[in-house]
mmCIF file of C-alpha atoms in Angstrom:
data_model
loop_
_atom_site.group_PDB
_atom_site.id
_atom_site.type_symbol
_atom_site.label_atom_id
_atom_site.label_comp_id
_atom_site.label_asym_id
_atom_site.label_seq_id
_atom_site.Cartn_x
_atom_site.Cartn_y
_atom_site.Cartn_z
ATOM 1 C CA ASN A 40 14.980 -3.948 -12.706
ATOM 2 C CA ALA A 41 15.302 -2.518 -9.202
ATOM 3 C CA GLY A 42 11.999 -0.589 -8.928
ATOM 4 C CA VAL A 43 11.845 0.935 -5.436
ATOM 5 C CA THR A 44 14.808 0.364 -3.140
ATOM 6 C CA GLN A 45 14.837 1.149 0.570
ATOM 7 C CA THR A 46 17.834 1.343 2.855
ATOM 8 C CA PRO A 47 18.481 0.187 5.477
ATOM 9 C CA LYS A 48 16.363 -2.948 5.861
ATOM 10 C CA PHE A 49 16.687 -3.080 9.634
ATOM 11 C CA ARG A 50 17.679 -0.592 12.273
ATOM 12 C CA VAL A 51 17.625 -0.352 16.046
ATOM 13 C CA LEU A 52 17.725 3.075 17.668
ATOM 14 C CA LYS A 53 17.776 4.350 21.189
ATOM 15 C CA THR A 54 15.204 6.922 22.228
ATOM 16 C CA GLY A 55 16.315 10.374 21.158
ATOM 17 C CA GLN A 56 18.629 9.250 18.381
ATOM 18 C CA SER A 57 18.155 10.428 14.842
ATOM 19 C CA MET A 58 18.287 8.632 11.529
ATOM 20 C CA THR A 59 17.371 8.916 7.871
ATOM 21 C CA LEU A 60 15.667 6.310 5.739
ATOM 22 C CA LEU A 61 16.464 6.434 2.049
ATOM 23 C CA CYS A 62 14.114 5.539 -0.772
ATOM 24 C CA ALA A 63 15.234 5.401 -4.380
ATOM 25 C CA GLN A 64 13.167 4.636 -7.483
ATOM 26 C CA ASP A 65 14.376 4.094 -11.016
ATOM 27 C CA MET A 66 11.027 4.369 -12.841
ATOM 28 C CA ASN A 67 11.106 8.142 -13.326
ATOM 29 C CA HIS A 68 7.980 8.444 -11.162
ATOM 30 C CA GLU A 69 6.735 11.853 -10.134
ATOM 31 C CA TYR A 70 5.004 10.833 -6.903
ATOM 32 C CA MET A 71 6.640 9.247 -3.894
ATOM 33 C CA TYR A 72 5.257 8.277 -0.487
ATOM 34 C CA TRP A 73 6.273 7.111 2.944
ATOM 35 C CA TYR A 74 3.967 4.780 4.883
ATOM 36 C CA ARG A 75 4.232 3.102 8.235
ATOM 37 C CA GLN A 76 2.642 -0.231 9.043
ATOM 38 C CA ASP A 77 1.822 -1.330 12.565
ATOM 39 C CA PRO A 78 0.173 -4.590 13.600
ATOM 40 C CA GLY A 79 -3.561 -4.467 12.984
ATOM 41 C CA MET A 80 -3.405 -0.918 11.588
ATOM 42 C CA GLY A 81 -2.908 -1.338 7.872
ATOM 43 C CA LEU A 82 -0.687 1.220 6.158
ATOM 44 C CA ARG A 83 -0.813 4.874 7.135
ATOM 45 C CA LEU A 84 0.561 7.669 5.006
ATOM 46 C CA ILE A 85 3.264 9.752 6.723
ATOM 47 C CA HIS A 86 4.387 12.193 4.013
ATOM 48 C CA TYR A 87 4.289 12.309 0.269
ATOM 49 C CA SER A 88 5.764 14.221 -2.642
ATOM 50 C CA VAL A 89 4.276 15.069 -6.002
ATOM 51 C CA GLY A 90 7.542 16.127 -7.568
ATOM 52 C CA GLU A 91 11.139 17.101 -7.040
ATOM 53 C CA GLY A 92 11.430 19.789 -4.406
ATOM 54 C CA THR A 93 7.885 19.344 -3.061
ATOM 55 C CA THR A 94 6.628 17.538 0.030
ATOM 56 C CA ALA A 95 3.349 17.367 1.921
ATOM 57 C CA LYS A 96 1.950 15.871 5.105
ATOM 58 C CA GLY A 97 -0.073 12.693 5.163
ATOM 59 C CA GLU A 98 -2.172 11.170 7.939
ATOM 60 C CA VAL A 99 0.543 10.751 10.592
ATOM 61 C CA PRO A 100 3.356 13.274 9.940
ATOM 62 C CA ASP A 101 4.296 14.208 13.512
ATOM 63 C CA GLY A 102 7.861 13.335 14.458
ATOM 64 C CA TYR A 103 9.003 12.903 10.852
ATOM 65 C CA ASN A 104 10.519 15.122 8.196
ATOM 66 C CA VAL A 105 11.101 14.444 4.521
ATOM 67 C CA SER A 106 13.043 15.830 1.605
ATOM 68 C CA ARG A 107 12.924 15.299 -2.149
ATOM 69 C CA LEU A 108 15.986 17.049 -3.530
ATOM 70 C CA LYS A 109 16.239 14.677 -6.479
ATOM 71 C CA LYS A 110 13.338 13.166 -8.376
ATOM 72 C CA GLN A 111 14.506 9.615 -7.787
ATOM 73 C CA ASN A 112 15.089 9.924 -4.041
ATOM 74 C CA PHE A 113 12.755 10.508 -1.091
ATOM 75 C CA LEU A 114 14.276 10.703 2.370
ATOM 76 C CA LEU A 115 12.440 10.180 5.655
ATOM 77 C CA GLY A 116 14.056 11.611 8.769
ATOM 78 C CA LEU A 117 13.467 10.996 12.434
ATOM 79 C CA GLU A 118 15.083 13.817 14.407
ATOM 80 C CA SER A 119 14.489 12.386 17.874
ATOM 81 C CA ALA A 120 13.246 8.832 17.776
ATOM 82 C CA ALA A 121 10.543 7.645 20.179
ATOM 83 C CA PRO A 122 9.373 4.113 20.998
ATOM 84 C CA SER A 123 6.041 4.961 19.326
ATOM 85 C CA GLN A 124 7.934 5.142 16.045
ATOM 86 C CA THR A 125 8.790 1.460 16.202
ATOM 87 C CA SER A 126 7.219 0.213 13.001
ATOM 88 C CA VAL A 127 7.786 -1.092 9.508
ATOM 89 C CA TYR A 128 8.281 1.742 7.043
ATOM 90 C CA PHE A 129 7.432 1.415 3.378
ATOM 91 C CA CYS A 130 8.278 3.733 0.561
ATOM 92 C CA ALA A 131 6.203 3.774 -2.601
ATOM 93 C CA SER A 132 6.155 5.596 -5.891
ATOM 94 C CA SER A 133 3.667 6.153 -8.692
ATOM 95 C CA SER A 134 3.675 7.780 -12.091
ATOM 96 C CA GLY A 135 1.422 10.721 -11.242
ATOM 97 C CA THR A 136 -0.609 10.320 -14.412
ATOM 98 C CA GLY A 137 -3.866 9.266 -12.723
ATOM 99 C CA ASN A 138 -5.434 5.976 -11.556
ATOM 100 C CA GLU A 139 -2.310 5.553 -9.517
ATOM 101 C CA LYS A 140 -0.670 2.173 -9.277
ATOM 102 C CA LEU A 141 1.683 2.181 -6.323
ATOM 103 C CA PHE A 142 5.035 0.425 -6.419
ATOM 104 C CA PHE A 143 6.390 -0.401 -2.982
ATOM 105 C CA GLY A 144 9.823 -1.060 -1.593
ATOM 106 C CA SER A 145 10.553 -4.036 0.630
ATOM 107 C CA GLY A 146 10.370 -2.050 3.848
ATOM 108 C CA THR A 147 12.532 -1.008 6.773
ATOM 109 C CA GLN A 148 11.994 -2.577 10.167
ATOM 110 C CA LEU A 149 12.761 0.072 12.770
ATOM 111 C CA SER A 150 12.881 -0.565 16.492
ATOM 112 C CA VAL A 151 13.256 2.281 18.968
ATOM 113 C CA LEU A 152 14.262 1.196 22.448
ATOM 114 C CA LEU B 254 -9.966 7.143 6.114
ATOM 115 C CA ALA B 255 -10.505 3.673 4.641
ATOM 116 C CA LYS B 256 -13.899 3.521 2.962
ATOM 117 C CA THR B 257 -13.973 -0.226 2.674
ATOM 118 C CA THR B 258 -15.002 -3.220 4.770
ATOM 119 C CA GLN B 259 -13.385 -6.603 4.320
ATOM 120 C CA PRO B 260 -13.465 -9.839 6.298
ATOM 121 C CA VAL B 261 -10.522 -10.030 8.665
ATOM 122 C CA SER B 262 -9.390 -13.462 7.567
ATOM 123 C CA MET B 263 -10.320 -16.520 5.568
ATOM 124 C CA ASP B 264 -8.886 -19.959 4.848
ATOM 125 C CA SER B 265 -8.918 -21.864 1.598
ATOM 126 C CA TYR B 266 -7.620 -25.198 0.380
ATOM 127 C CA GLU B 267 -4.927 -25.391 -2.223
ATOM 128 C CA GLY B 268 -6.305 -25.673 -5.741
ATOM 129 C CA GLN B 269 -9.602 -23.979 -4.962
ATOM 130 C CA GLU B 270 -10.864 -20.707 -6.332
ATOM 131 C CA VAL B 271 -10.865 -17.991 -3.697
ATOM 132 C CA ASN B 272 -13.321 -15.120 -3.749
ATOM 133 C CA ILE B 273 -12.548 -12.153 -1.512
ATOM 134 C CA THR B 274 -15.273 -9.614 -1.011
ATOM 135 C CA CYS B 275 -15.078 -5.935 -0.204
ATOM 136 C CA SER B 276 -17.911 -3.584 0.713
ATOM 137 C CA HIS B 277 -17.734 0.075 -0.235
ATOM 138 C CA ASN B 278 -21.229 1.461 0.236
ATOM 139 C CA ASN B 279 -20.155 5.093 -0.030
ATOM 140 C CA ILE B 280 -18.184 4.789 -3.245
ATOM 141 C CA ALA B 281 -18.152 8.030 -5.219
ATOM 142 C CA THR B 282 -18.697 8.445 -8.930
ATOM 143 C CA ASN B 283 -15.019 9.066 -9.659
ATOM 144 C CA ASP B 284 -13.683 6.298 -7.413
ATOM 145 C CA TYR B 285 -11.763 3.344 -8.768
ATOM 146 C CA ILE B 286 -11.444 0.013 -6.953
ATOM 147 C CA THR B 287 -7.900 -1.257 -6.529
ATOM 148 C CA TRP B 288 -6.580 -4.447 -4.916
ATOM 149 C CA TYR B 289 -3.142 -5.065 -3.486
ATOM 150 C CA GLN B 290 -1.471 -8.210 -2.174
ATOM 151 C CA GLN B 291 1.072 -8.210 0.639
ATOM 152 C CA PHE B 292 3.309 -11.108 1.609
ATOM 153 C CA PRO B 293 5.049 -11.177 5.003
ATOM 154 C CA SER B 294 8.059 -8.875 5.187
ATOM 155 C CA GLN B 295 7.298 -7.334 1.801
ATOM 156 C CA GLY B 296 5.594 -4.225 0.545
ATOM 157 C CA PRO B 297 2.129 -4.449 -1.003
ATOM 158 C CA ARG B 298 1.939 -5.359 -4.654
ATOM 159 C CA PHE B 299 -0.691 -4.119 -7.113
ATOM 160 C CA ILE B 300 -2.991 -6.897 -8.322
ATOM 161 C CA ILE B 301 -5.841 -5.366 -10.255
ATOM 162 C CA GLN B 302 -7.928 -2.232 -10.691
ATOM 163 C CA GLY B 303 -11.401 -1.652 -12.061
ATOM 164 C CA TYR B 304 -14.233 0.833 -12.316
ATOM 165 C CA LYS B 305 -17.241 -1.298 -13.240
ATOM 166 C CA THR B 306 -18.237 -4.749 -14.549
ATOM 167 C CA LYS B 307 -15.438 -7.279 -14.811
ATOM 168 C CA VAL B 308 -11.701 -6.930 -15.178
ATOM 169 C CA THR B 309 -9.329 -9.843 -15.702
ATOM 170 C CA ASN B 310 -5.560 -10.083 -15.858
ATOM 171 C CA GLU B 311 -3.007 -12.864 -15.592
ATOM 172 C CA VAL B 312 -3.270 -12.943 -11.807
ATOM 173 C CA ALA B 313 -6.910 -12.381 -10.867
ATOM 174 C CA SER B 314 -10.377 -11.263 -11.841
ATOM 175 C CA LEU B 315 -12.310 -8.397 -10.338
ATOM 176 C CA PHE B 316 -16.093 -8.428 -10.359
ATOM 177 C CA ILE B 317 -17.961 -5.185 -9.767
ATOM 178 C CA PRO B 318 -21.778 -5.142 -9.756
ATOM 179 C CA ALA B 319 -23.739 -2.365 -11.377
ATOM 180 C CA ASP B 320 -24.284 -0.436 -8.135
ATOM 181 C CA ARG B 321 -20.511 -0.586 -7.394
ATOM 182 C CA LYS B 322 -21.180 -0.878 -3.656
ATOM 183 C CA SER B 323 -19.086 -4.005 -3.425
ATOM 184 C CA SER B 324 -16.454 -5.880 -5.361
ATOM 185 C CA THR B 325 -15.069 -9.397 -5.424
ATOM 186 C CA LEU B 326 -11.497 -10.377 -6.108
ATOM 187 C CA SER B 327 -11.269 -13.876 -7.538
ATOM 188 C CA LEU B 328 -8.050 -15.890 -7.412
ATOM 189 C CA PRO B 329 -8.203 -19.032 -9.553
ATOM 190 C CA ARG B 330 -6.773 -22.285 -8.182
ATOM 191 C CA VAL B 331 -4.772 -20.856 -5.286
ATOM 192 C CA SER B 332 -1.477 -22.296 -4.166
ATOM 193 C CA LEU B 333 0.327 -22.049 -0.844
ATOM 194 C CA SER B 334 2.221 -19.054 -2.193
ATOM 195 C CA ASP B 335 -1.025 -17.077 -2.404
ATOM 196 C CA THR B 336 -1.145 -16.865 1.382
ATOM 197 C CA ALA B 337 -1.067 -13.117 1.947
ATOM 198 C CA VAL B 338 -3.011 -10.086 3.097
ATOM 199 C CA TYR B 339 -5.273 -8.641 0.424
ATOM 200 C CA TYR B 340 -6.245 -4.973 0.527
ATOM 201 C CA CYS B 341 -9.204 -3.409 -1.215
ATOM 202 C CA LEU B 342 -8.898 0.325 -1.828
ATOM 203 C CA VAL B 343 -11.465 2.760 -3.097
ATOM 204 C CA GLY B 344 -10.673 6.321 -4.025
ATOM 205 C CA ASP B 345 -10.268 8.961 -6.638
ATOM 206 C CA SER B 346 -7.026 7.482 -7.984
ATOM 207 C CA VAL B 347 -4.311 9.100 -5.878
ATOM 208 C CA PRO B 348 -3.137 8.140 -2.370
ATOM 209 C CA TYR B 349 -3.376 11.637 -0.918
ATOM 210 C CA GLY B 350 -5.961 14.331 -0.438
ATOM 211 C CA ASN B 351 -9.433 14.146 0.990
ATOM 212 C CA ASN B 352 -10.580 11.402 -1.354
ATOM 213 C CA ARG B 353 -7.365 9.460 -1.370
ATOM 214 C CA LEU B 354 -6.887 5.781 -1.764
ATOM 215 C CA ALA B 355 -6.423 4.569 1.818
ATOM 216 C CA PHE B 356 -5.357 1.176 3.070
ATOM 217 C CA GLY B 357 -7.632 -0.554 5.544
ATOM 218 C CA LYS B 358 -6.632 -3.576 7.597
ATOM 219 C CA GLY B 359 -6.957 -6.003 4.744
ATOM 220 C CA ASN B 360 -8.050 -9.621 4.562
ATOM 221 C CA GLN B 361 -5.594 -12.313 5.664
ATOM 222 C CA VAL B 362 -5.981 -15.276 3.319
ATOM 223 C CA VAL B 363 -4.384 -18.542 4.396
ATOM 224 C CA VAL B 364 -4.081 -21.338 1.860
ATOM 225 C CA ILE B 365 -4.099 -24.778 3.433
ATOM 226 C CA PRO B 366 -2.446 -27.820 1.805
#
């Protein structure tokens, strides 16, 4: 009964380094999302996908790229990390059938020094 | 793009009923009202969703007046484990697009022994 699984849970990067966050869901959901959460800011949508092979920009997409090569996986990439990308990142998925109920992963704490 | 207003924080004693209000004066005809709960170091979790009148599930009740310009989440007999941030979302069912469900800053509820 895994639901939405994110890896890694914690990561520390130096400015300019790159990394990929992995999100996997086992609910056969069509839609997947990446959010970031900063203190006092709520959750902000970075990118989302409405199906395998499709991606789209959310509210704060700059500095991030995503890919959805398989329906169950949604990858978030940082090509050149910046201190402003220090945040907690959450992946979510939903069925795509309307009145969406989001299922979230447990998050990745990323620090960029 | 949050279209909701919630109190920043509130305290409640263990065993009491907690009522959390949310204002959404500009709610559109197609908008649903959805509540999420977030514990520290975890992703948000869906609690309840409604369109009008009253909705009840095993966790909470949601009261929506006829004009739908506000809603109240009711948690019966809270325990210490109900300490969390509660988010009220209003939107046209999906978390993307111009009328998306967007997370605001939420309401920090602290349950006191």
